[in-house]
């Protein structure tokens, strides 16, 4: 039970993260796991940047290197109806660029699903989605009433309004992967907050900021940098950027620093066609109510990453040993 004697700010915020790790997801997960203000009740993995099997393996590797434990679940293995397409060019064959990883399993039977993970929460949680929202759509299809009871807040890295897309000219990747799932989530009118490309494109990790990771002797620093190197190469080639856009860090940072984001309530729809407007999120008077992040104070975000992830990594001289007993 939550200790009611503590001031609200002292009681860690219970969150569940649905993620497709993914290099920027990796930084977001490391930031969340390093933040005492957050109680990470579980991580559900999804296809998206990579296959769900790789995402599961990557999440385990991230937890092991962070020396943390939490419940792992599966959000979604594939889109609701669209063919599975993963972002090998952006995140590499493994999903974590050049980072060293053990082989991924191929069978995820009997791994808890996101709806089971939500249902077992003793109180409402903040659901953070950092990939396609197929897992949340499946949970809504299975038991919408339970989802409404257990998801007190949904903050999603997804979509774009004024910003150019990163998958088609109009569409952002997480929305593009499964627009039908996003349509279900929008129509459910959960307390959804959209953290889209309009603000995440400002969260750029410059190449020089990764230099101390490159030259650190610490294994965690080298591992994180091996993942980031791939991501920076992609951004240089695709966007002529001297760095990389770490989209998924922003929803986690916003939980830690609420003043980092300014929101406006909008009515949104998502494109369901098969062409350039597939997954295109746009304002429409017949749309669903969503709080859309319109401005970001990058100065509140950057120190979190450098102090809680990079400074930690360069001082980690050994990989923490996490007891391997089953379950949490
Ligand atoms: O469009 C960016 C989003 O798609 C990020 O969440 C990235 O990890 C990919 O999932
Ligand atoms: Ca992601």
Coordinates of C-alpha atoms and ligand atoms in Angstrom, one line a residue:
X1 CA 0.0 0.0 0.0
X2 CA 1.2 3.6 -0.7
X3 CA 2.4 5.4 2.5
X4 CA 0.0 8.2 2.8
X5 CA 2.2 10.1 5.2
X6 CA 4.7 10.9 2.5
X7 CA 4.2 14.1 0.4
X8 CA 2.9 13.1 -3.0
X9 CA 6.3 14.0 -4.6
X10 CA 8.1 11.5 -2.4
X11 CA 6.0 8.6 -3.4
X12 CA 7.5 7.1 -6.6
X13 CA 5.1 7.2 -9.6
X14 CA 4.0 3.7 -10.6
X15 CA 4.6 3.3 -14.4
X16 CA 4.5 0.6 -17.0
X17 CA 6.5 1.1 -20.2
X18 CA 5.5 -0.5 -23.5
X19 CA 8.6 -0.3 -25.7
X20 CA 10.3 -1.6 -28.9
X21 CA 13.9 -1.4 -27.9
X22 CA 15.3 0.2 -30.1
X23 CA 18.2 2.5 -29.4
X24 CA 16.3 5.6 -28.2
X25 CA 14.1 3.3 -26.2
X26 CA 17.2 1.9 -24.5
X27 CA 18.1 5.4 -23.3
X28 CA 14.5 6.0 -22.2
X29 CA 14.5 2.7 -20.3
X30 CA 17.9 3.4 -18.6
X31 CA 16.7 6.8 -17.6
X32 CA 13.4 5.4 -16.1
X33 CA 15.3 2.7 -14.3
X34 CA 17.8 5.2 -12.9
X35 CA 15.1 7.6 -11.6
X36 CA 13.9 7.0 -8.0
X37 CA 10.9 9.2 -8.7
X38 CA 9.6 6.3 -10.9
X39 CA 8.4 2.9 -9.8
X40 CA 8.8 0.8 -13.0
X41 CA 6.2 -1.9 -12.4
X42 CA 6.9 -3.6 -15.7
X43 CA 8.2 -3.3 -19.2
X44 CA 6.2 -4.8 -22.1
X45 CA 8.0 -5.3 -25.3
X46 CA 6.6 -4.8 -28.8
X47 CA 7.7 -5.3 -32.4
X48 CA 8.5 -2.0 -34.1
X49 CA 12.2 -1.0 -34.3
X50 CA 13.0 -4.7 -34.3
X51 CA 11.2 -8.1 -33.9
X52 CA 9.4 -8.8 -30.6
X53 CA 11.9 -11.6 -29.9
X54 CA 14.9 -9.2 -30.3
X55 CA 13.0 -6.5 -28.3
X56 CA 12.6 -9.0 -25.4
X57 CA 16.3 -10.0 -25.5
X58 CA 17.2 -6.3 -25.7
X59 CA 15.0 -5.4 -22.7
X60 CA 16.7 -8.2 -20.7
X61 CA 20.1 -7.0 -21.6
X62 CA 19.2 -3.4 -20.6
X63 CA 17.8 -4.6 -17.2
X64 CA 20.9 -6.7 -16.6
X65 CA 23.3 -3.9 -17.4
X66 CA 21.3 -1.5 -15.3
X67 CA 21.4 -4.0 -12.5
X68 CA 17.6 -3.6 -12.1
X69 CA 14.7 -6.1 -12.0
X70 CA 11.1 -5.7 -13.1
X71 CA 8.4 -7.7 -14.7
X72 CA 8.8 -8.3 -18.5
X73 CA 5.7 -8.8 -20.6
X74 CA 4.8 -8.9 -24.3
X75 CA 2.8 -6.0 -25.7
X76 CA 2.5 -7.1 -29.4
X77 CA 4.2 -9.5 -31.8
X78 CA 2.9 -7.9 -35.0
X79 CA 0.5 -5.1 -36.2
X80 CA -3.3 -5.8 -36.0
X81 CA -3.7 -6.2 -39.7
X82 CA -0.7 -4.6 -41.5
X83 CA 2.3 -6.7 -42.6
X84 CA 5.2 -6.7 -40.0
X85 CA 7.9 -4.2 -41.0
X86 CA 10.8 -3.4 -38.6
X87 CA 13.4 -0.6 -38.8
X88 CA 16.6 -2.5 -39.4
X89 CA 18.1 0.5 -41.2
X90 CA 17.6 2.8 -38.2
X91 CA 18.3 0.4 -35.2
X92 CA 20.3 -2.4 -36.8
X93 CA 19.6 -6.1 -37.2
X94 CA 19.6 -6.6 -33.4
X95 CA 17.6 -3.5 -32.6
X96 CA 20.5 -2.0 -30.6
X97 CA 23.0 -1.1 -33.4
X98 CA 26.5 -2.4 -32.8
X99 CA 26.0 -3.3 -29.1
X100 CA 27.1 -6.8 -28.1
X101 CA 24.1 -9.0 -27.3
X102 CA 23.4 -12.7 -26.8
X103 CA 21.3 -14.5 -29.4
X104 CA 17.6 -13.7 -29.1
X105 CA 15.1 -16.5 -28.3
X106 CA 12.5 -17.4 -30.8
X107 CA 9.7 -18.5 -28.5
X108 CA 7.9 -16.1 -26.1
X109 CA 5.1 -18.4 -25.1
X110 CA 3.8 -18.1 -21.5
X111 CA 5.3 -14.6 -21.2
X112 CA 2.7 -12.3 -19.6
X113 CA 0.8 -10.0 -21.9
X114 CA 0.4 -6.3 -21.4
X115 CA -3.2 -6.6 -20.4
X116 CA -2.3 -9.1 -17.7
X117 CA 0.4 -6.8 -16.5
X118 CA -2.0 -3.9 -16.3
X119 CA -4.8 -6.0 -14.6
X120 CA -2.5 -7.1 -11.8
X121 CA -1.6 -3.5 -10.7
X122 CA -3.1 -2.7 -7.3
X123 CA -3.7 0.9 -8.3
X124 CA -3.9 2.9 -11.5
X125 CA -0.5 3.4 -13.3
X126 CA 0.9 5.8 -15.9
X127 CA 1.3 3.8 -19.1
X128 CA 4.2 5.1 -21.2
X129 CA 4.2 3.8 -24.8
X130 CA 7.4 4.2 -26.8
X131 CA 6.5 2.1 -29.8
X132 CA 3.5 1.1 -31.9
X133 CA 0.4 1.1 -29.7
X134 CA -0.7 -2.4 -30.8
X135 CA -0.3 -3.8 -27.3
X136 CA -2.6 -1.1 -25.8
X137 CA -5.1 -1.7 -28.6
X138 CA -5.1 -5.4 -27.9
X139 CA -5.7 -4.7 -24.2
X140 CA -8.6 -2.4 -25.0
X141 CA -10.1 -5.1 -27.3
X142 CA -9.7 -7.6 -24.5
X143 CA -11.0 -5.6 -21.6
X144 CA -11.5 -1.9 -22.1
X145 CA -13.1 -1.4 -18.7
X146 CA -10.0 -2.9 -17.0
X147 CA -7.7 -0.6 -19.1
X148 CA -9.7 2.4 -18.1
X149 CA -9.5 1.4 -14.4
X150 CA -5.7 0.7 -14.5
X151 CA -4.4 3.4 -16.9
X152 CA -4.6 6.6 -15.0
X153 CA -2.6 8.4 -17.6
X154 CA -1.2 7.4 -21.0
X155 CA 1.8 9.3 -22.4
X156 CA 2.9 8.2 -25.8
X157 CA 5.8 9.0 -28.1
X158 CA 3.8 8.9 -31.3
X159 CA 2.6 11.0 -34.2
X160 CA 3.2 14.5 -35.4
X161 CA 1.1 17.5 -36.2
X162 CA 3.2 20.3 -37.8
X163 CA 6.6 18.4 -37.9
X164 CA 7.5 16.4 -41.0
X165 CA 7.1 12.7 -40.7
X166 CA 10.1 10.3 -40.3
X167 CA 8.6 7.3 -42.1
X168 CA 6.5 8.9 -44.9
X169 CA 6.5 12.7 -45.5
X170 CA 3.5 12.9 -43.3
X171 CA 3.8 10.0 -40.8
X172 CA 5.8 9.2 -37.7
X173 CA 7.0 5.6 -37.3
X174 CA 5.0 4.4 -34.3
X175 CA 1.8 5.7 -35.8
X176 CA 2.7 4.3 -39.2
X177 CA 3.4 0.8 -37.9
X178 CA -0.1 0.2 -36.8
X179 CA -2.6 3.1 -37.6
X180 CA -5.5 0.8 -36.8
X181 CA -4.2 0.3 -33.3
X182 CA -3.7 4.1 -32.9
X183 CA -7.3 4.6 -34.2
X184 CA -8.6 2.2 -31.5
X185 CA -6.6 4.0 -28.8
X186 CA -7.7 7.4 -29.9
X187 CA -11.4 6.4 -30.0
X188 CA -11.0 4.9 -26.5
X189 CA -10.5 8.5 -25.3
X190 CA -8.1 7.4 -22.5
X191 CA -6.3 10.3 -20.8
X192 CA -3.7 10.2 -23.7
X193 CA -0.9 12.7 -24.0
X194 CA 0.8 12.7 -27.4
X195 CA 4.6 13.5 -27.4
X196 CA 5.2 13.6 -31.1
X197 CA 7.9 14.7 -33.5
X198 CA 6.9 18.3 -33.1
X199 CA 8.7 18.2 -29.8
X200 CA 11.0 15.1 -29.9
X201 CA 12.8 16.3 -33.0
X202 CA 14.4 18.9 -30.6
X203 CA 15.9 16.2 -28.4
X204 CA 19.1 15.8 -30.4
X205 CA 22.1 14.0 -28.9
X206 CA 25.1 15.6 -30.6
X207 CA 28.0 13.3 -31.6
X208 CA 30.4 15.2 -29.3
X209 CA 28.1 14.4 -26.3
X210 CA 28.9 10.7 -26.8
X211 CA 32.6 11.3 -26.8
X212 CA 33.0 10.6 -23.1
X213 CA 31.2 7.3 -23.6
X214 CA 33.5 6.4 -26.4
X215 CA 36.7 7.0 -24.4
X216 CA 35.5 5.7 -21.1
X217 CA 36.9 2.4 -20.0
X218 CA 33.6 1.4 -18.4
X219 CA 31.8 -1.5 -20.1
X220 CA 28.4 0.0 -19.8
X221 CA 29.6 3.3 -21.5
X222 CA 31.1 1.3 -24.4
X223 CA 28.0 -0.8 -24.8
X224 CA 25.7 2.3 -24.9
X225 CA 28.0 4.0 -27.3
X226 CA 28.1 0.9 -29.5
X227 CA 24.3 1.2 -29.8
X228 CA 24.4 5.0 -30.3
X229 CA 27.2 4.8 -33.0
X230 CA 24.8 2.9 -35.3
X231 CA 22.0 5.4 -34.7
X232 CA 24.2 8.4 -35.3
X233 CA 25.5 6.9 -38.6
X234 CA 21.8 6.5 -39.7
X235 CA 20.9 10.1 -38.8
X236 CA 24.0 11.4 -40.6
X237 CA 23.2 9.5 -43.7
X238 CA 19.4 10.1 -43.6
X239 CA 19.1 13.6 -42.2
X240 CA 22.6 15.0 -42.4
X241 CA 22.6 15.3 -38.7
X242 CA 25.7 15.4 -36.6
X243 CA 24.1 13.4 -33.8
X244 CA 20.8 11.5 -33.3
X245 CA 17.2 12.2 -32.3
X246 CA 16.5 10.4 -29.0
X247 CA 12.7 10.7 -29.3
X248 CA 11.7 8.2 -26.5
X249 CA 13.7 10.0 -23.8
X250 CA 11.2 12.8 -23.8
X251 CA 8.1 11.1 -22.4
X252 CA 10.2 9.7 -19.5
X253 CA 11.8 13.1 -18.9
X254 CA 8.4 14.7 -18.9
X255 CA 7.4 12.5 -16.0
X256 CA 10.4 13.6 -14.1
X257 CA 10.2 17.3 -15.1
X258 CA 6.6 18.1 -15.9
X259 CA 7.5 21.6 -16.9
X260 CA 9.5 20.3 -19.8
X261 CA 6.4 20.0 -22.0
X262 CA 3.6 22.3 -22.8
X263 CA 0.4 20.6 -24.0
X264 CA -2.7 21.7 -25.9
X265 CA -5.9 19.7 -26.1
X266 CA -6.7 18.8 -29.7
X267 CA -9.2 16.5 -31.6
X268 CA -7.1 14.0 -33.5
X269 CA -7.7 11.4 -36.3
X270 CA -5.1 9.0 -37.8
X271 CA -4.8 8.2 -41.5
X272 CA -5.7 4.6 -42.3
X273 CA -4.8 4.5 -46.0
X274 CA -2.0 2.6 -47.6
X275 CA 0.0 5.5 -49.1
X276 CA 1.8 8.6 -47.7
X277 CA -0.9 9.4 -45.3
X278 CA -0.8 6.0 -43.6
X279 CA -0.4 6.8 -39.8
X280 CA -0.7 10.6 -40.4
X281 CA -2.0 12.1 -37.2
X282 CA -3.9 15.3 -37.9
X283 CA -6.4 17.7 -36.2
X284 CA -10.0 17.1 -37.2
X285 CA -13.3 18.4 -35.6
X286 CA -14.6 14.8 -35.7
X287 CA -11.4 13.5 -34.0
X288 CA -10.8 12.2 -30.5
X289 CA -9.6 14.3 -27.5
X290 CA -5.8 14.1 -27.0
X291 CA -3.4 16.4 -25.1
X292 CA -0.7 17.2 -27.7
X293 CA 2.7 18.4 -26.7
X294 CA 3.4 21.6 -28.6
X295 CA 6.6 23.0 -26.9
X296 CA 9.6 21.5 -25.1
X297 CA 12.1 23.0 -22.7
X298 CA 15.2 21.1 -23.8
X299 CA 17.2 22.6 -21.0
X300 CA 15.1 20.5 -18.5
X301 CA 15.6 17.3 -20.4
X302 CA 19.3 17.2 -21.3
X303 CA 20.8 17.1 -17.8
X304 CA 18.6 14.1 -16.9
X305 CA 20.2 12.0 -19.7
X306 CA 23.8 13.2 -19.0
X307 CA 23.6 12.9 -15.3
X308 CA 21.4 9.8 -14.8
X309 CA 22.5 7.7 -17.8
X310 CA 25.9 8.9 -19.2
X311 CA 27.6 9.8 -15.9
X312 CA 26.3 6.5 -14.4
X313 CA 27.6 4.6 -17.4
X314 CA 31.1 6.0 -17.4
X315 CA 31.5 5.2 -13.7
X316 CA 30.2 1.6 -14.0
X317 CA 33.3 -0.5 -13.8
X318 CA 31.5 -3.8 -13.9
X319 CA 28.2 -5.2 -15.0
X320 CA 26.0 -5.5 -11.9
X321 CA 25.0 -9.1 -11.1
X322 CA 21.2 -9.4 -10.9
X323 CA 20.1 -12.5 -9.2
X324 CA 18.6 -14.8 -11.9
X325 CA 15.8 -16.4 -9.9
X326 CA 12.7 -16.6 -11.9
X327 CA 9.9 -14.1 -11.6
X328 CA 9.8 -10.8 -9.7
Ligands
LIG1 O1 9.4 7.8 -34.6 C1 10.2 7.6 -33.5 C2 9.7 6.4 -32.7 O2 9.7 5.2 -33.5 C3 10.6 6.1 -31.5 O3 9.8 5.5 -30.5 C4 11.6 5.1 -32.1 O4 12.1 4.2 -31.1 C5 10.6 4.3 -33.0 O5 9.9 3.4 -32.2
LIG2 CA1 10.5 3.3 -29.7

